[in-house]
Amino acid sequence: MDRNIETSKVAYDALVNESGMSRRDALKVMGLTGGAAMMMGAPTQVEASSTDKEVRIVVVGGGAGGIMATVRLSKAAPNAKITLIAPNEIHLYQPGQVFMAAGLYTESDIQAKNADFVPSSVNWVKDEVTAFDPDRNQVTTAKNGAIDYDYLVVATGLAYDYEAIEGMSEALVGQNGISSVYLNDPVAGTARGGVATAQWFKDMRKAAESASPEKPIKVICTQPDTPIKCGGAPQKILYLSDDNLRGNGPDGGADVSKNAQFSFCKKGKTLFGVPAYNKTLVEEITPMYGNITDKWNHVLRKIDAKNKVATFEHKYQTKGAYDEDLEEYDMIDHVEMIEMEYDFIHVVPPMKPVDAVAKSKLGWQKGTGKGWLECDKNTLQHRRYKNVFGIGDILGVPKGKTGGSARHHGPILIDNMISVIEGGEPTASFDGYTVCPLKTQYGEIMLAEFNYDGIAPSFPILDPSRPRWIWWAFDLYMLKTMYWQLMMRGLM
């Protein structure tokens, strides 16, 4: 039998037998699999590993990484005692929060029951881990005390730190022109940021309809100077909210974009770290809108919600004296605080590792990655505690805080953990794969795929730096189904 046909048959049978889908629905999903593979990247190929050892494995976290690891481990280590520690009954498809803001999803569209994914053989402790003690192979929970393990998977995700911005808090989201699409409550399974930003889009449009080019509304979109999940999301909100003013959103309307002035404030002097993608954004997308000003090296430090004033730390350099020996100018560093008035502001919070990891011996102890899980960037194994592995946003690695990255982490983590359980060494390697479906306007996405070495398109025949409708269609209409039916069931 042709290998591709055989692989498709196996996947089809798995969909029907393991996910409980009807054969008709399975056929529909199989028809989408190729497109979703493009969108999410073909995962690194590793040999299917398994063990019959009776070991205790604890997985901490009930998000995408934790559920994927739990499901895959239940298949690869059938005799193991697997404990999942996660308080959330509801699972959020977090990438969908941007589509919520754009008026194309509702909150219920991105919610599902974790019980539909957690295998019955797994001991699910609905609690939170408050402390890690890797020297004793033990975690401490809020309600269930200490739980011992032989092997540990850390999948806690990260934490939003709105309060790091003076005057800012979660409670302000949805008030006084302030929004933040990121805001959600993973424990409660709610996505208030998506709901609030959808209203923010509508309020902004209404205000622009009453404004004029001579007296435009002022809109600010921010990006912090910390690592963040889905690094393209701040720009997605920038472009989609502006495009909504052009009448391209779901509610249509006249083009009132000339009645608004946008400022995009961030650290650095690029819109994207990969040159080819940055070139498209700087030279084509921003000029296409005509009302966006990039404020380089402007990081939000303070917000006055009552008076609608945001204060940014602006760092820049000027030339000093000329050094004849070095044949170059001394560069003088400057820091100033800049106040900017706004009518609407989208705040992306600084992000940090969860306290339980950061305050334990599992986190990096120093350097720019302090607090994030100290793991090998390729094997995902902890550098000092060899029975500990990580997956998802908590990883202290150079790239990879996206759902597409977590999908690639899954098979690598399992293969390496099984190898260690069997007395061997980890050999599977994560290449840093990251995917950012950057929504440049309604109906078009630039599918930015890259890894530790640079651009890494799944289908090089299509120039990855070009925004395309096909990627929008895959993201909006297909990927959520693939996420629920394949990715969360360990089938993809």
Coordinates of C-alpha atoms in Angstrom, one line a residue, residues 207-218 245 255-261 291:
A207 CA -16.1 57.5 17.5
A208 CA -14.3 57.6 14.1
E209 CA -17.6 58.2 12.4
S210 CA -18.1 61.3 14.5
A211 CA -14.5 62.5 14.1
S212 CA -12.7 64.1 11.1
P213 CA -9.3 64.1 9.4
E214 CA -8.6 67.5 11.1
K215 CA -9.6 66.2 14.5
P216 CA -9.0 62.4 14.4
I217 CA -9.4 60.0 17.2
K218 CA -6.1 58.9 18.8
L245 CA -12.5 51.5 10.2
D255 CA -14.3 54.1 5.2
V256 CA -13.6 56.4 8.2
S257 CA -9.9 55.4 8.7
K258 CA -8.8 58.9 7.8
N259 CA -10.6 60.0 11.0
A260 CA -8.1 58.0 13.1
Q261 CA -4.4 58.2 13.9
N291 CA -2.5 56.3 9.4

